[in-house]
CSV table of C-alpha atoms in Angstrom, one decimal:
chain,number,residue,atom,x,y,z
A,187,MET,CA,-5.6,-18.3,4.6
A,188,LEU,CA,-3.3,-20.3,6.8
A,189,VAL,CA,-1.5,-18.3,9.3
A,190,ASN,CA,1.9,-19.4,10.6
A,191,PRO,CA,1.7,-19.8,14.3
A,192,ILE,CA,5.5,-19.2,14.7
A,193,SER,CA,6.3,-15.6,15.2
A,194,ARG,CA,7.8,-13.9,12.1
A,195,GLY,CA,11.4,-13.3,13.1
A,196,HIS,CA,14.3,-12.6,10.8
A,197,ALA,CA,15.0,-16.3,10.2
A,198,GLN,CA,11.3,-16.9,9.2
A,199,GLU,CA,11.5,-14.1,6.6
A,200,ASN,CA,14.5,-15.7,5.0
A,201,ILE,CA,12.6,-19.0,4.7
A,202,ASN,CA,9.6,-17.3,3.0
A,203,PRO,CA,10.9,-14.1,1.4
A,204,TYR,CA,7.8,-13.8,-0.8
A,205,ASP,CA,5.3,-14.2,2.0
A,206,VAL,CA,3.7,-17.2,0.3
A,207,GLN,CA,0.4,-18.2,1.9
A,208,VAL,CA,-1.6,-21.2,0.7
A,209,SER,CA,-4.8,-22.8,2.0
A,210,THR,CA,-6.9,-25.6,0.7
A,211,ARG,CA,-10.3,-26.8,1.8
A,212,LEU,CA,-12.5,-29.6,0.5
A,213,ILE,CA,-16.0,-28.4,-0.1
A,214,ASP,CA,-18.5,-30.9,-1.7
A,215,ASN,CA,-15.7,-32.9,-3.6
A,216,ARG,CA,-14.2,-29.6,-4.8
A,217,PHE,CA,-10.9,-28.2,-3.6
A,218,GLN,CA,-11.0,-24.5,-2.8
A,219,ILE,CA,-7.5,-23.2,-3.2
A,220,GLN,CA,-6.4,-19.7,-2.0
A,221,ALA,CA,-2.9,-18.6,-2.3
A,222,SER,CA,-0.9,-15.4,-2.4
A,223,TYR,CA,2.7,-14.2,-2.7
A,224,THR,CA,4.4,-10.8,-3.0
A,225,ALA,CA,7.1,-10.1,-5.6
A,226,PRO,CA,9.3,-7.0,-5.9
A,227,ILE,CA,7.9,-6.0,-9.4
A,228,ASN,CA,5.5,-3.3,-10.5
A,229,ILE,CA,1.9,-4.2,-11.4
A,230,CYS,CA,2.5,-3.9,-15.2
A,231,ASN,CA,5.3,-6.5,-15.1
A,232,ALA,CA,3.3,-8.7,-12.7
A,233,TYR,CA,0.4,-8.6,-15.2
A,234,ALA,CA,2.7,-9.5,-18.1
A,235,PHE,CA,4.1,-12.4,-16.0
A,236,ILE,CA,0.7,-14.0,-15.3
A,237,THR,CA,-0.5,-13.5,-18.9
A,238,ASP,CA,2.6,-15.0,-20.4
A,239,TYR,CA,0.7,-18.3,-20.8
A,240,GLU,CA,3.4,-20.2,-22.7
A,241,ALA,CA,6.1,-19.4,-20.1
A,242,ALA,CA,4.0,-21.4,-17.6
A,243,LYS,CA,5.7,-24.6,-18.9
A,244,ASN,CA,8.7,-23.4,-16.8
A,245,ILE,CA,6.8,-24.4,-13.6
A,246,PRO,CA,7.3,-28.0,-12.5
A,247,GLY,CA,4.4,-30.2,-13.4
A,248,ILE,CA,3.3,-28.2,-16.4
A,249,LEU,CA,4.6,-30.2,-19.4
A,250,GLU,CA,2.9,-28.0,-22.1
A,251,SER,CA,1.2,-24.6,-22.2
A,252,LYS,CA,0.2,-23.2,-25.5
A,253,VAL,CA,-2.1,-20.4,-26.6
A,254,ILE,CA,-4.6,-21.9,-29.1
A,255,SER,CA,-6.7,-18.8,-29.7
A,256,ARG,CA,-6.8,-15.1,-28.8
A,257,SER,CA,-9.9,-12.9,-29.4
A,258,ALA,CA,-10.3,-9.4,-27.8
A,259,ASN,CA,-9.7,-10.0,-24.0
A,260,LYS,CA,-10.2,-13.8,-24.2
A,261,VAL,CA,-7.3,-16.3,-24.5
A,262,ARG,CA,-7.7,-20.0,-24.8
A,263,VAL,CA,-4.7,-22.1,-23.5
A,264,TYR,CA,-4.1,-25.8,-23.9
A,265,ARG,CA,-2.3,-27.3,-20.9
A,266,LEU,CA,-0.8,-30.7,-20.2
A,267,ILE,CA,0.0,-31.2,-16.6
A,268,GLU,CA,1.6,-34.2,-14.8
A,269,GLU,CA,1.1,-34.8,-11.1
A,270,GLN,CA,2.7,-37.5,-9.0
A,271,ILE,CA,0.3,-38.9,-6.5
A,272,LEU,CA,1.8,-41.7,-4.5
A,273,PHE,CA,3.8,-43.6,-7.1
A,274,PHE,CA,1.3,-42.9,-9.9
A,275,PRO,CA,1.9,-40.2,-12.5
A,276,ILE,CA,-1.4,-38.6,-13.5
A,277,GLU,CA,-1.6,-36.7,-16.7
A,278,MET,CA,-4.3,-34.0,-17.1
A,279,LYS,CA,-5.1,-32.2,-20.2
A,280,SER,CA,-7.3,-29.1,-20.4
A,281,VAL,CA,-8.4,-26.1,-22.4
A,282,VAL,CA,-8.8,-23.1,-20.2
A,283,GLU,CA,-10.2,-19.8,-21.2
A,284,TYR,CA,-8.7,-16.7,-19.6
A,285,THR,CA,-10.5,-13.4,-19.5
A,286,GLU,CA,-8.1,-10.5,-19.2
A,287,ALA,CA,-10.3,-8.0,-17.3
A,288,SER,CA,-7.6,-5.4,-16.4
A,289,ASN,CA,-4.0,-5.3,-15.3
A,290,ARG,CA,-5.4,-6.2,-11.9
A,291,LEU,CA,-7.7,-9.1,-12.6
A,292,LEU,CA,-7.6,-12.3,-14.7
A,293,THR,CA,-10.4,-14.9,-14.5
A,294,PHE,CA,-10.2,-18.4,-15.9
A,295,GLU,CA,-12.4,-21.4,-16.5
A,296,GLN,CA,-11.8,-24.8,-17.9
A,297,LEU,CA,-13.8,-25.3,-21.2
A,298,SER,CA,-12.8,-29.0,-21.6
A,299,GLY,CA,-10.4,-31.3,-20.0
A,300,ASP,CA,-9.7,-34.0,-17.4
A,301,ALA,CA,-11.0,-32.2,-14.3
A,302,LYS,CA,-14.7,-32.2,-13.7
A,303,PHE,CA,-14.5,-28.5,-12.8
A,304,TYR,CA,-11.8,-25.8,-12.7
A,305,LYS,CA,-12.5,-22.1,-12.3
A,306,GLY,CA,-10.9,-19.1,-10.6
A,307,THR,CA,-9.2,-15.8,-10.5
A,308,TRP,CA,-5.8,-14.0,-10.2
A,309,LYS,CA,-6.0,-10.6,-8.6
A,310,LEU,CA,-3.0,-8.2,-8.4
A,311,VAL,CA,-2.6,-5.7,-5.7
A,312,SER,CA,0.0,-2.9,-6.2
A,313,GLU,CA,2.0,-1.9,-3.2
A,314,LYS,CA,5.0,0.5,-2.8
A,315,ASN,CA,7.7,-1.4,-4.5
A,316,SER,CA,6.0,-4.7,-5.1
A,317,THR,CA,2.9,-6.5,-6.2
A,318,THR,CA,0.9,-9.1,-4.3
A,319,PHE,CA,-0.5,-12.0,-6.5
A,320,LYS,CA,-3.8,-13.5,-5.1
A,321,TYR,CA,-5.0,-16.7,-6.6
A,322,GLU,CA,-8.3,-18.4,-5.9
A,323,SER,CA,-9.8,-21.4,-7.6
A,324,LEU,CA,-12.2,-24.3,-7.3
A,325,VAL,CA,-11.1,-27.6,-8.6
A,326,GLU,CA,-13.0,-30.9,-8.9
A,327,PRO,CA,-10.7,-33.6,-10.0
A,328,HIS,CA,-12.0,-36.5,-12.1
A,329,SER,CA,-10.1,-39.3,-10.4
A,330,LEU,CA,-10.5,-42.8,-8.9
A,331,ILE,CA,-8.0,-41.8,-6.2
A,332,PRO,CA,-9.8,-40.9,-2.9
A,333,SER,CA,-10.2,-37.1,-2.2
A,334,SER,CA,-8.3,-37.4,1.0
A,335,VAL,CA,-5.2,-38.8,-0.8
A,336,ILE,CA,-5.5,-36.0,-3.4
A,337,GLU,CA,-5.9,-33.4,-0.8
A,338,TYR,CA,-2.7,-34.5,1.0
A,339,PHE,CA,-0.7,-34.3,-2.2
A,340,VAL,CA,-2.2,-31.0,-3.2
A,341,ARG,CA,-1.4,-29.4,0.1
A,342,SER,CA,2.1,-30.7,0.2
A,343,SER,CA,3.0,-29.5,-3.4
A,344,LEU,CA,1.2,-26.2,-3.7
A,345,LYS,CA,3.3,-24.0,-1.4
A,346,GLY,CA,6.5,-25.0,-3.3
A,347,ARG,CA,4.9,-24.2,-6.6
A,348,PHE,CA,3.8,-20.8,-5.5
A,349,GLU,CA,7.2,-20.1,-4.0
A,350,LEU,CA,8.7,-21.0,-7.4
A,351,MET,CA,6.2,-18.8,-9.2
A,352,ALA,CA,7.1,-15.9,-6.9
A,353,GLN,CA,10.8,-16.4,-7.6
A,354,LYS,CA,10.2,-16.6,-11.4
A,355,ALA,CA,8.0,-13.4,-11.2
A,356,THR,CA,10.9,-11.6,-9.5
A,357,GLN,CA,13.3,-12.7,-12.3
A,358,TYR,CA,10.7,-12.2,-15.1
A,359,LYS,CA,11.7,-10.1,-18.1
A,360,ALA,CA,8.8,-9.7,-20.4
A,361,THR,CA,9.6,-10.3,-24.1
A,362,GLU,CA,6.8,-7.9,-25.0
A,363,ILE,CA,5.6,-5.3,-22.5
A,364,LEU,CA,1.9,-4.9,-23.0
A,365,PRO,CA,0.3,-1.5,-22.3
A,366,CYS,CA,-0.5,-1.3,-18.6
A,367,LYS,CA,-4.3,-0.7,-18.4
């Protein structure tokens, strides 16, 4: 994880109220992404938030997010994402299978799509009056754009996306509260 070298004073807390941390590394043409944020919601609502797959289309860059099948604890989701790299809009389609392991763990893997490889996890850690969301993934884009250019744009856009997710988690009101396992 990246650590902010600036001491965490009161002004710093106002800038990052959800303690958003993001790090990316390029490992053999794959981006390893680790991110976390803390939102003032309980673990059951946090789990409902990350498993509300169709609400993901409220995150910038996600044009469409639709559940295409659900069987036991496996959910397949079709996603259409648009990224802006330099002046070029890049559209990526995928079918991702999520495995809902418990109210603390969600794993996912791309079954088909425009990335060569996409796999990862969401882990939830319950704290006193909040939940910490921990995201980790490996992504190998299928692109003619050099990895260094992609890495720059990934790094510059991810923190803002996770900050927005933390804000949306805080405001989240589940339409259907699932039993908390």
